[in-house]
Amino acid sequence: MSVDLKIKIGSMVMKNPVTVASGTFGYGPEYAELVDLNRLGAITVKGICPEEHVGNPTPRTFETRGGMLNAIGLPGPGAKGFIKKYVPFLKQYDTPVIVNIWGKGMDDYGTVVEMLDGEDTVSAYEINLSCPNVKEGGAAFGTEVDSFSKVVELVRGKTQKPIIPKLAPNVPNIAAFAKAAENCGADAVSIMNTMPAMAINIDTLKPELANKFGGLSGPPIKPIAIKLVFDAARAISIPIIGMGGIFEPEDAVEFMIAGATSVAVGTANFVDPGTIVRVIDGIERYLIEKGHNSVADIVGTVKI
Amino acid sequence: MSVDLKIKIGSMVMKNPVTVASGTFGYGPEYAELVDLNRLGAITVKGICPEEHVGNPTPRTFETRGGMLNAIGLPGPGAKGFIKKYVPFLKQYDTPVIVNIWGKGMDDYGTVVEMLDGEDTVSAYEINLSCPNVKEGGAAFGTEVDSFSKVVELVRGKTQKPIIPKLAPNVPNIAAFAKAAENCGADAVSIMNTMPAMAINIDTLKPELANKFGGLSGPPIKPIAIKLVFDAARAISIPIIGMGGIFEPEDAVEFMIAGATSVAVGTANFVDPGTIVRVIDGIERYLIEKGHNSVADIVGTVKI
Amino acid sequence: MKQEKTTVIEHHNFQGEYRILRLSAPATGPLVKPGQFLELQVPRLAERILRRPFSIYQADESGVAVLYKAVGRGTEAMAAIQVGEQVNIIGPLGNGYPEADSGKTPVLVAGGYGNAALYILAQRMKKKGIAFFGGRSEIDILLVKEFEKLGWEVRPTTDDGSLGTKGLVTAAFDPWMNQRGVGSGEQGVENIELFVCGPNPMLKAMGDRAIEHGFTAWLSLDKNMACGVGACLTCVIKRKTENGWEWARCCKDGPIFESRDIMWES
Amino acid sequence: MKQEKTTVIEHHNFQGEYRILRLSAPATGPLVKPGQFLELQVPRLAERILRRPFSIYQADESGVAVLYKAVGRGTEAMAAIQVGEQVNIIGPLGNGYPEADSGKTPVLVAGGYGNAALYILAQRMKKKGIAFFGGRSEIDILLVKEFEKLGWEVRPTTDDGSLGTKGLVTAAFDPWMNQRGVGSGEQGVENIELFVCGPNPMLKAMGDRAIEHGFTAWLSLDKNMACGVGACLTCVIKRKTENGWEWARCCKDGPIFESRDIMWES
Ligand SMILES: Cc1cc2nc3c(=O)[nH]c(=O)nc-3n(C[C@H](O)[C@H](O)[C@H](O)COP(=O)(O)OP(=O)(O)OC[C@H]3O[C@@H](n4cnc5c(N)ncnc54)[C@H](O)[C@@H]3O)c2cc1C
Ligand SMILES: Cc1cc2nc3c(=O)[nH]c(=O)nc-3n(C[C@H](O)[C@H](O)[C@H](O)COP(=O)(O)OP(=O)(O)OC[C@H]3O[C@@H](n4cnc5c(N)ncnc54)[C@H](O)[C@@H]3O)c2cc1C
Ligand SMILES: Cc1cc2nc3c(=O)[nH]c(=O)nc-3n(C[C@H](O)[C@H](O)[C@H](O)COP(=O)(O)O)c2cc1C
Ligand SMILES: Cc1cc2nc3c(=O)[nH]c(=O)nc-3n(C[C@H](O)[C@H](O)[C@H](O)COP(=O)(O)O)c2cc1C
Ligand code: FES
Ligand code: FES
C-alpha cells in the first residue's frame, strides 16, 4: 500500500509534512552527518535578520524538569552572511529551505526579505514575531494584532514566496492572530514559539539564564501547543505548521489531528537526532494502519 | 536559631507561607488523615459559587508528560452547602481558610461573598477569574483588564476580608492584571491558574478530556509561573501567592525569590501528600542556612 | 488511611502477564477491609507523576500484596521493582465491600484482576458460596485452586473455551441463575448476594440482572483516578438520588456501589 | 560524527567518586582524536532530557571509554548503568587537540576528570614530556601510574598536600617554568607546548602564563552544552578576531582553543 506524504504550503511542495523548528537545527550542516537532509519535508534555518547579530551572553540555555529554557538571543550571520556561508551548502539538497526571519524594528522584516528574495534556494519565509528572547521588539509584535498585521502585510508586499508568521503562545486569543495572518495574505502559520519562562538559582539568587528570561520548549509545552493549534485551525483555512514538544511520531500525529498540516521537530533534535526520520516514518505507518491515502485525510479530524 | 515563618495577606495572618492550590485539596477533610491541617499556613478550598454546580462529565483529568490536564469544571456544593458540610469541620483547626470563589456571571461573585461573609471561619477570598474549564465566563474575565477590574471592584465592595484575585497565565501582560487588582483594592494576587491545554487520542480521534480542553498543571508549568510571578512582583506592592509545579522546598523558595510572599502546593498533593509539610520545613531550613530571620528577607531578592 | 514507605518483600510473576507484589506495610496492613485499594507510587516511572491504584489482594498485620497486570507505562515500569527496595503507598482507600448478609448465598463474579480483589473477601467471609470467573483464555483465570481451598465452588468461563464454559461470564452465570428461579425461597435468586469486580461491561451486565431479578449486587467500579482520596473529583460516577443523581467519587464513596445506586452512562 | 547504540562492556568504580564506563562502539571508536568528546544519553534519567558531554578517555577500533565523576543528577543516574545494556551516544564531537609540535616539549596540565581527557592524548603522542596534575586531595589525582608507564613524568599537586606539592597546580608548574627561563633555547619556556584540561580557573591561569611567556597552550574548555553538534549556540565563548571578537562554539569550533584566541569573560 502506498500513501502520499506530500503537502503544500502556498507554492512550496514538501515531500512529507515534517520540518525542523527554527533554531534547533542550525543552518543545515550541523546535523548533516547524522540526518539525511534529503529525507526532510523542509529545512527551517535559525532566525536571520538583515545584519549580523551577536545574541545574548551565556548561559543561554537551562535544563528544567522535562524540558529546557533558552535565551540564545538570535545570534546569526545576517542575510549576506547566510547567503555566503550556507546557501551553497543548502543548494546541494533536494529539500526546500524555510528561512526564519526577524527584525529589531518593523523595517528590518522588509529589508531581510529584499536581501534574500533573489536566492532560489530560499523557498519560504517563517516570520518570527514571537521570540521571547530579544529586547528589540519581536515579542511585542507577536502579542498585538495591529502591529502583528502590519509586519505580515509588509513582508507580503516584498515577496511572492510563501510567508509563514510564527505565533506567540502567551495570548488569550491565538485565533485572532491566525485570522489576521490569513487576512494579510499569509500562506500558513507556525504554532508555537517557546513559552516565556524563567528559572532562578536559589543559592546565587541569579536567574539561570544571562538574559534573565527565556523560552520553555520540549515535552512540557506539548499540551499547550495542541490547544493553540486546535483553536487556530478552527479560525483559518490556511495550513498550520505545528510544533512544541514533538518527540515521538504519535506527538506529530496528534498535532495533525488537532489541525496541523505540517509539523516541526525542535528540542527533540538535541535529545535524539534520529527523531525527524522516526517521525516521518511513523506518520507514514499511522496513515497506512488507519487506511488513509494522504496526509490531508487526518488533518483536523479531531472529533468534538 | 529561630526564624519567623509568619506572613500576612491583608489582615489574614498565616503561620507560615504555605497554602494549598484550590481544587487539589478538596475542602479540608479529604487529606486530614494524611496531613496535619494545623501545620498549614492556610487551607484554600475548592472553588465555590452561589449555587450547587455539577461540573463536567468524565474523563476529567489526563496525565501528560510530567504533569496533568484537568477539566473538573468546578463541581461543588454551593455557598450554603459549603457552610453546612465543611465549615463545622474547618472550624476545628487553628488555620485560616481561603475560599476560592467563582461565578457563572459577574453578579455571582458578589452573591457568593454575601452568602459566605458572615462565617468567621472564612478568612479570605481567592477570586477565580481564570478557570479554563467552565464555559460560563470565568476565563473571559481573567483575560480582559476591564472586566477583570469590574469583578475585583464588585467583590471589594462586599467584604472587609482579604480578597485575592487569581490570575490567568495566558496573557502577554500579567503585570497589567496585577496592577489592576492592586488598584481595585485587592490584598494579594494568586499566580497562576492552570495553562489552557489539550490532548487528543490518536486512535479514537477524541479529546482525552470530556470537556475537550483542560488546564495543564504540575512541574511542566513551573518555569512559566516563575516568570509570571517575577513580572507581577515588579509591578505591584501587594503580596503574591505563587503556585505552579511546586513539588520540592527548592521550588517554593524559587517562587519566593522571584517575588512570592506565599506559595501554594497543588498537583504535588496527589503525588505525595507529604509535600506540604516538606515544603514548610524546607523553607525554614533554607532561611536558617542562609542566615535569615523572616520570610520577608528572601521575597523578591532575585538579582537582576 | 496512611501514607507509608513500605519495603518490597516479594515480587514475582504469578501467571501470564500477572505479577504479585508483596510489601511490608505494618501501618497499612491491619486496617484493610476487603474491596479497598492502594495508591502506589511507581518507582522510576519516567515522565509520568501520578500514583496508580491497585486493589488489595492480601493483607495482614505485617503488610499488603497486590496482584497486577502490565497494561501500560506504569504497570510495565513496576516490573523493575526489586525485592528490598522502598515503595510508597497510600491506603487502604475506598469503602470496601459491606459485611455479607448471612442469610444469603454469596456469589463472587470476577474478570481479570478482579479475582485478586475478591480473594481477600472470599478469605474473610464466613459463609462460602459460588464464584464465576471470566477471562479471555485459561491464562486469565486466576487463583482457582486457592478459592477452592477456601471452600468456594469455582465456575470459570473463557472467551476461547480453553477453560470452563466458552463465552462471557454470563454464559455460566445465567443458566445457574435461571435454574434457581425467582421466588423459590432460600434457593431463589432474590436470595443471592453478588460481589463483583471486573471490567465495566461485566459490572453493568451483573447490575442489570440484579435489578431485574431483585437480588443484591455489590459492584467494584474502575474509574481513572488522580488523588485517590476524594480531593480532586476525577473519578466520579452518577449515583441515583431521590430527585435525580449526584456525583459520587469512586475512590472515596466507592469503589463499591450497590447496583441500584448506579446510573450508567452510555 | 556518528549516533550509535552502544553496549556497555564494563562499568566500575575507578577511584573515589570517579567511575569508568566502557562501551562497545565500533562506528565511533575508530574516528576518535584525542580531546574529542561524546554526548551520552543517560538511561533512566528522570525528569531531564538532555544528553551529557564526556571527554573520551580511551578509544580503539572496538569502542570508547569515559571516566566520569558523579556531580549531579545525570552523572548520579549513570551509576545504575548495567553491563550489557544499551547506551546511545553521539560522537566523536569537537575538534580535538592538534598534532603536537615535534620540536617542542609537550606538557600536560590537568585537574579532575581532565586527567582522563589527556590520557588518550598522552598515549598517542610520540614525544613524551611532563605532566602536572592538580586535585583537592590524593583521591582526585588519577592515572599517575598509567601516565608513568607511558613514559611521562608526573608531578602531582593537592590542595591539602596529601600527594605531591601542596597547593594549586601552579604551585608545581611555576617553579618548573621559572627554572627553564625565557630564551634559553631548546630548554626555554617558549619551547614548551601545553595541553590543558580542567576547570576554567586552571585554564585561565595556564593561558595567562602562555601569553606572558610566549609559549603555546591548548586549552580544553568546559561550557554547558545542549546539542553538542554546533546547532543550538548554547556553548559559545568569545574568540578574538582582528577587529574584536566573535562567538565560537565549544562543541564544534572547540572544545580545544589556543590561549591567545580566547577572550576571557570576567
Ligand atoms: C480501584 C481500582 C483498583 C484496581 N485494582 C487493580 C488490580 O488489583 N490489579 C491491576 O492489575 N489493576 C488494577 N487496577 C487498574 C490499574 O490501576 C491500571 O491498570 C493502572 O493504573 C494502569 O496504569 P499504567 O500506567 O500501566 O497504564 P496507562 O499507561 O496509564 O494506561 C494503559 C491503558 O490502561 C488504561 N487505564 C489506565 N488506568 C486505568 C484504570 N484505572 N482503569 C482502567 N483502565 C485504565 C488506559 O486508558 C490505557 O488504555 C485498578 C484500578 C482501580 C481504579
Ligand atoms: C566537553 C566536555 C567534556 C567533559 N568531560 C567530562 C569527563 O570526561 N568526565 C566527567 O566526569 N565530566 C566531564 N564533563 C562534565 C560533565 O559533562 C558534567 O559533569 C555533567 O554534564 C554534569 O551532569 P549532571 O546531570 O550530573 O549535573 P547537573 O545536575 O546538570 O549539574 C550538577 C552541577 O554540575 C554543574 N555542571 C553541569 N554541567 C556542567 C558542565 N558541562 N561543566 C561544568 N559544570 C557543569 C552544574 O552547574 C551543577 O552545579 C565534560 C563537560 C564538557 C563540556
Ligand atoms: C535553542 C533554541 C533556539 C531557538 N531559536 C529560534 C529561532 O531562531 N527562531 C524561532 O522562530 N524559534 C526559535 N526557537 C523556537 C523553536 O523553533 C520552537 O518554536 C520551540 O522550541 C518549540 O518546539 P520544541 O518544543 O519542539 O522545541 C528556538 C528554540 C530552541 C530550543
Ligand atoms: C484537579 C485540579 C482542580 C483544580 N481546581 C481549581 C479550582 O477549583 N479553583 C481554582 O482557582 N484553581 C483550581 N485548580 C488550579 C490550581 O489551584 C493551581 O492554580 C494549578 O493547578 C497550578 O498549580 P500546581 O501546578 O501546583 O497544581 C485546579 C487544579 C487541579 C490540578
Ligand atoms: S481520584 Fe481524586 S476524587 Fe477520586
Ligand atoms: S552545545 Fe549546541 S552549539 Fe554547542
Tab-separated table of N, CA, C and O in Angstrom, chain B residues 171-247:
chain	number	residue	atom	x	y	z
B	171	VAL	N	-1.783	35.343	29.146
B	171	VAL	CA	-1.857	36.737	28.726
B	171	VAL	C	-0.435	37.229	28.509
B	171	VAL	O	0.496	36.718	29.129
B	172	PRO	N	-0.257	38.199	27.608
B	172	PRO	CA	1.109	38.675	27.370
B	172	PRO	C	1.560	39.677	28.417
B	172	PRO	O	2.732	40.027	28.452
B	173	ASN	N	0.641	40.144	29.267
B	173	ASN	CA	0.941	41.266	30.161
B	173	ASN	C	0.375	41.039	31.543
B	173	ASN	O	-0.525	41.756	31.988
B	174	ILE	N	0.875	40.067	32.239
B	174	ILE	CA	0.354	39.742	33.573
B	174	ILE	C	0.448	40.959	34.499
B	174	ILE	O	-0.397	41.152	35.374
B	175	ALA	N	1.456	41.786	34.298
B	175	ALA	CA	1.643	42.944	35.176
B	175	ALA	C	0.431	43.853	35.154
B	175	ALA	O	0.046	44.434	36.185
B	176	ALA	N	-0.211	43.986	33.996
B	176	ALA	CA	-1.380	44.853	33.891
B	176	ALA	C	-2.522	44.335	34.769
B	176	ALA	O	-3.242	45.116	35.394
B	177	PHE	N	-2.674	43.017	34.829
B	177	PHE	CA	-3.730	42.451	35.661
B	177	PHE	C	-3.385	42.583	37.148
B	177	PHE	O	-4.244	42.880	37.969
B	178	ALA	N	-2.126	42.374	37.460
B	178	ALA	CA	-1.692	42.503	38.847
B	178	ALA	C	-1.915	43.935	39.325
B	178	ALA	O	-2.435	44.183	40.420
B	179	LYS	N	-1.539	44.869	38.470
B	179	LYS	CA	-1.688	46.291	38.792
B	179	LYS	C	-3.171	46.649	38.943
B	179	LYS	O	-3.562	47.353	39.874
B	180	ALA	N	-4.001	46.137	38.037
B	180	ALA	CA	-5.441	46.399	38.120
B	180	ALA	C	-5.994	45.859	39.433
B	180	ALA	O	-6.810	46.508	40.094
B	181	ALA	N	-5.542	44.676	39.818
B	181	ALA	CA	-6.009	44.090	41.080
B	181	ALA	C	-5.635	45.005	42.243
B	181	ALA	O	-6.469	45.315	43.104
B	182	GLU	N	-4.413	45.450	42.244
B	182	GLU	CA	-3.952	46.339	43.318
B	182	GLU	C	-4.784	47.624	43.345
B	182	GLU	O	-5.253	48.055	44.394
B	183	ASN	N	-4.976	48.196	42.175
B	183	ASN	CA	-5.743	49.445	42.096
B	183	ASN	C	-7.183	49.271	42.569
B	183	ASN	O	-7.791	50.212	43.065
B	184	CYS	N	-7.738	48.092	42.378
B	184	CYS	CA	-9.127	47.849	42.797
B	184	CYS	C	-9.209	47.419	44.249
B	184	CYS	O	-10.270	47.014	44.720
B	185	GLY	N	-8.111	47.469	44.955
B	185	GLY	CA	-8.167	47.198	46.389
B	185	GLY	C	-7.938	45.757	46.788
B	185	GLY	O	-8.235	45.371	47.922
B	186	ALA	N	-7.397	44.957	45.894
B	186	ALA	CA	-7.091	43.575	46.273
B	186	ALA	C	-5.968	43.570	47.309
B	186	ALA	O	-5.124	44.465	47.329
B	187	ASP	N	-5.986	42.530	48.169
B	187	ASP	CA	-4.970	42.421	49.218
B	187	ASP	C	-3.767	41.611	48.762
B	187	ASP	O	-2.708	41.647	49.386
B	188	ALA	N	-3.953	40.817	47.710
B	188	ALA	CA	-2.881	39.989	47.167
B	188	ALA	C	-3.357	39.486	45.810
B	188	ALA	O	-4.526	39.682	45.456
B	189	VAL	N	-2.476	38.867	45.061
B	189	VAL	CA	-2.908	38.137	43.860
B	189	VAL	C	-2.317	36.726	43.909
B	189	VAL	O	-1.251	36.512	44.495
B	190	SER	N	-3.056	35.784	43.321
B	190	SER	CA	-2.549	34.418	43.174
B	190	SER	C	-2.090	34.233	41.733
B	190	SER	O	-2.782	34.620	40.794
B	191	ILE	N	-0.924	33.616	41.576
B	191	ILE	CA	-0.375	33.341	40.248
B	191	ILE	C	0.243	31.953	40.272
B	191	ILE	O	1.119	31.716	41.086
B	192	MET	N	-0.149	31.005	39.518
B	192	MET	CA	-1.007	31.068	38.367
B	192	MET	C	-2.063	29.982	38.395
B	192	MET	O	-1.902	28.978	39.073
B	193	ASN	N	-3.109	30.199	37.640
B	193	ASN	CA	-4.056	29.127	37.395
B	193	ASN	C	-3.441	28.200	36.344
B	193	ASN	O	-2.349	28.457	35.852
B	194	THR	N	-4.124	27.121	36.032
B	194	THR	CA	-3.592	26.178	35.046
B	194	THR	C	-3.534	26.826	33.661
B	194	THR	O	-4.230	27.798	33.382
B	195	MET	N	-2.694	26.268	32.814
B	195	MET	CA	-2.480	26.776	31.458
B	195	MET	C	-3.437	26.054	30.508
B	195	MET	O	-3.459	24.819	30.491
B	196	PRO	N	-4.201	26.792	29.698
B	196	PRO	CA	-5.112	26.121	28.761
B	196	PRO	C	-4.353	25.122	27.886
B	196	PRO	O	-3.295	25.444	27.343
B	197	ALA	N	-4.882	23.927	27.767
B	197	ALA	CA	-4.160	22.862	27.085
B	197	ALA	C	-5.131	21.786	26.622
B	197	ALA	O	-6.318	21.827	26.947
B	198	MET	N	-4.595	20.834	25.874
B	198	MET	CA	-5.457	19.830	25.247
B	198	MET	C	-4.637	18.595	24.923
B	198	MET	O	-3.436	18.679	24.673
B	199	ALA	N	-5.296	17.445	24.919
B	199	ALA	CA	-4.658	16.222	24.437
B	199	ALA	C	-5.700	15.454	23.644
B	199	ALA	O	-6.885	15.469	23.989
B	200	ILE	N	-5.245	14.814	22.580
B	200	ILE	CA	-6.163	14.091	21.693
B	200	ILE	C	-5.700	12.651	21.575
B	200	ILE	O	-4.506	12.393	21.386
B	201	ASN	N	-6.620	11.742	21.675
B	201	ASN	CA	-6.312	10.327	21.491
B	201	ASN	C	-6.224	10.041	19.999
B	201	ASN	O	-7.190	10.260	19.258
B	202	ILE	N	-5.073	9.540	19.551
B	202	ILE	CA	-4.895	9.410	18.099
B	202	ILE	C	-5.569	8.150	17.544
B	202	ILE	O	-5.605	7.966	16.333
B	203	ASP	N	-6.097	7.314	18.397
B	203	ASP	CA	-6.863	6.169	17.893
B	203	ASP	C	-8.353	6.486	17.790
B	203	ASP	O	-8.981	6.204	16.789
B	204	THR	N	-8.882	7.112	18.825
B	204	THR	CA	-10.319	7.434	18.796
B	204	THR	C	-10.590	8.791	18.140
B	204	THR	O	-11.731	9.111	17.841
B	205	LEU	N	-9.548	9.600	17.983
B	205	LEU	CA	-9.646	10.974	17.478
B	205	LEU	C	-10.409	11.898	18.433
B	205	LEU	O	-10.727	13.031	18.086
B	206	LYS	N	-10.675	11.412	19.621
B	206	LYS	CA	-11.423	12.240	20.576
B	206	LYS	C	-10.473	12.908	21.572
B	206	LYS	O	-9.452	12.335	21.944
B	207	PRO	N	-10.828	14.101	22.019
B	207	PRO	CA	-10.036	14.711	23.089
B	207	PRO	C	-10.018	13.782	24.308
B	207	PRO	O	-11.004	13.089	24.565
B	208	GLU	N	-8.924	13.783	25.034
B	208	GLU	CA	-8.799	12.890	26.194
B	208	GLU	C	-9.676	13.352	27.357
B	208	GLU	O	-9.922	12.585	28.282
B	209	LEU	N	-10.083	14.606	27.327
B	209	LEU	CA	-10.981	15.124	28.355
B	209	LEU	C	-12.376	15.288	27.768
B	209	LEU	O	-12.522	15.766	26.633
B	210	ALA	N	-13.380	14.940	28.551
B	210	ALA	CA	-14.758	15.086	28.064
B	210	ALA	C	-15.059	16.541	27.710
B	210	ALA	O	-15.797	16.824	26.772
B	211	ASN	N	-14.443	17.446	28.455
B	211	ASN	CA	-14.641	18.876	28.208
B	211	ASN	C	-13.840	19.392	27.012
B	211	ASN	O	-13.823	20.582	26.747
B	212	LYS	N	-13.149	18.499	26.304
B	212	LYS	CA	-12.254	18.827	25.180
B	212	LYS	C	-10.942	19.457	25.656
B	212	LYS	O	-9.884	18.960	25.352
B	213	PHE	N	-11.018	20.590	26.360
B	213	PHE	CA	-9.812	21.267	26.832
B	213	PHE	C	-9.676	21.112	28.327
B	213	PHE	O	-10.635	20.766	29.006
B	214	GLY	N	-8.508	21.484	28.813
B	214	GLY	CA	-8.330	21.497	30.251
B	214	GLY	C	-7.195	22.420	30.594
B	214	GLY	O	-6.716	23.190	29.758
B	215	GLY	N	-6.754	22.311	31.822
B	215	GLY	CA	-5.650	23.151	32.279
B	215	GLY	C	-4.467	22.279	32.621
B	215	GLY	O	-4.605	21.259	33.285
B	216	LEU	N	-3.291	22.702	32.177
B	216	LEU	CA	-2.054	21.968	32.462
B	216	LEU	C	-1.523	22.416	33.819
B	216	LEU	O	-1.421	23.607	34.090
B	217	SER	N	-1.160	21.462	34.651
B	217	SER	CA	-0.575	21.770	35.959
B	217	SER	C	0.591	20.843	36.240
B	217	SER	O	0.822	19.874	35.516
B	218	GLY	N	1.313	21.144	37.298
B	218	GLY	CA	2.440	20.307	37.695
B	218	GLY	C	3.775	20.852	37.207
B	218	GLY	O	3.861	21.974	36.695
B	219	PRO	N	4.836	20.068	37.383
B	219	PRO	CA	6.190	20.533	37.077
B	219	PRO	C	6.372	21.210	35.716
B	219	PRO	O	7.171	22.143	35.618
B	220	PRO	N	5.659	20.792	34.660
B	220	PRO	CA	5.914	21.448	33.372
B	220	PRO	C	5.702	22.951	33.401
B	220	PRO	O	6.352	23.679	32.653
B	221	ILE	N	4.793	23.440	34.233
B	221	ILE	CA	4.473	24.871	34.170
B	221	ILE	C	5.309	25.725	35.123
B	221	ILE	O	5.204	26.947	35.101
B	222	LYS	N	6.147	25.118	35.930
B	222	LYS	CA	6.860	25.929	36.924
B	222	LYS	C	7.652	27.084	36.310
B	222	LYS	O	7.521	28.221	36.774
B	223	PRO	N	8.440	26.854	35.263
B	223	PRO	CA	9.218	27.988	34.739
B	223	PRO	C	8.333	29.110	34.188
B	223	PRO	O	8.729	30.277	34.190
B	224	ILE	N	7.132	28.756	33.721
B	224	ILE	CA	6.185	29.770	33.240
B	224	ILE	C	5.685	30.574	34.439
B	224	ILE	O	5.631	31.813	34.405
B	225	ALA	N	5.342	29.878	35.500
B	225	ALA	CA	4.819	30.538	36.699
B	225	ALA	C	5.855	31.453	37.343
B	225	ALA	O	5.533	32.558	37.798
B	226	ILE	N	7.096	31.010	37.363
B	226	ILE	CA	8.163	31.834	37.956
B	226	ILE	C	8.269	33.163	37.205
B	226	ILE	O	8.382	34.241	37.800
B	227	LYS	N	8.194	33.073	35.887
B	227	LYS	CA	8.277	34.301	35.072
B	227	LYS	C	7.094	35.220	35.355
B	227	LYS	O	7.258	36.444	35.483
B	228	LEU	N	5.902	34.661	35.461
B	228	LEU	CA	4.719	35.481	35.710
B	228	LEU	C	4.800	36.141	37.084
B	228	LEU	O	4.470	37.320	37.234
B	229	VAL	N	5.233	35.400	38.077
B	229	VAL	CA	5.378	35.959	39.427
B	229	VAL	C	6.403	37.092	39.405
B	229	VAL	O	6.180	38.174	39.966
B	230	PHE	N	7.514	36.844	38.738
B	230	PHE	CA	8.549	37.869	38.641
B	230	PHE	C	7.984	39.145	37.998
B	230	PHE	O	8.154	40.242	38.514
B	231	ASP	N	7.311	38.990	36.880
B	231	ASP	CA	6.745	40.153	36.171
B	231	ASP	C	5.757	40.910	37.042
B	231	ASP	O	5.760	42.148	37.089
B	232	ALA	N	4.884	40.157	37.714
B	232	ALA	CA	3.867	40.805	38.542
B	232	ALA	C	4.508	41.512	39.742
B	232	ALA	O	4.131	42.627	40.096
B	233	ALA	N	5.508	40.857	40.324
B	233	ALA	CA	6.127	41.408	41.534
B	233	ALA	C	6.756	42.778	41.272
B	233	ALA	O	6.795	43.638	42.153
B	234	ARG	N	7.229	42.952	40.050
B	234	ARG	CA	7.864	44.247	39.758
B	234	ARG	C	6.830	45.344	39.538
B	234	ARG	O	7.178	46.517	39.483
B	235	ALA	N	5.562	44.947	39.377
B	235	ALA	CA	4.533	45.944	39.087
B	235	ALA	C	3.712	46.337	40.306
B	235	ALA	O	3.065	47.373	40.298
B	236	ILE	N	3.710	45.519	41.347
B	236	ILE	CA	2.797	45.765	42.476
B	236	ILE	C	3.528	45.678	43.809
B	236	ILE	O	4.625	45.143	43.886
B	237	SER	N	2.869	46.206	44.837
B	237	SER	CA	3.482	46.058	46.153
B	237	SER	C	2.643	45.207	47.095
B	237	SER	O	3.044	44.977	48.233
B	238	ILE	N	1.482	44.738	46.665
B	238	ILE	CA	0.744	43.764	47.484
B	238	ILE	C	1.385	42.382	47.307
B	238	ILE	O	2.086	42.136	46.323
B	239	PRO	N	1.141	41.489	48.276
B	239	PRO	CA	1.783	40.162	48.194
B	239	PRO	C	1.261	39.304	47.040
B	239	PRO	O	0.158	39.524	46.533
B	240	ILE	N	2.074	38.345	46.669
B	240	ILE	CA	1.711	37.371	45.645
B	240	ILE	C	1.712	35.979	46.278
B	240	ILE	O	2.617	35.645	47.043
B	241	ILE	N	0.673	35.200	45.955
B	241	ILE	CA	0.698	33.774	46.299
B	241	ILE	C	1.119	33.042	45.033
B	241	ILE	O	0.406	33.061	44.024
B	242	GLY	N	2.292	32.440	45.060
B	242	GLY	CA	2.844	31.811	43.864
B	242	GLY	C	2.539	30.327	43.827
B	242	GLY	O	2.625	29.648	44.847
B	243	MET	N	2.212	29.816	42.652
B	243	MET	CA	1.974	28.377	42.524
B	243	MET	C	2.155	27.948	41.082
B	243	MET	O	2.125	28.763	40.160
B	244	GLY	N	2.312	26.659	40.896
B	244	GLY	CA	2.550	26.084	39.578
B	244	GLY	C	3.737	25.143	39.676
B	244	GLY	O	4.881	25.573	39.627
B	245	GLY	N	3.446	23.874	39.873
B	245	GLY	CA	4.514	22.884	39.839
B	245	GLY	C	5.413	22.834	41.053
B	245	GLY	O	6.537	22.333	40.962
B	246	ILE	N	4.945	23.323	42.184
B	246	ILE	CA	5.790	23.224	43.388
B	246	ILE	C	5.748	21.783	43.903
B	246	ILE	O	4.702	21.302	44.324
B	247	PHE	N	6.876	21.113	43.846
B	247	PHE	CA	6.991	19.726	44.297
B	247	PHE	C	8.026	19.579	45.404
B	247	PHE	O	7.974	18.638	46.179
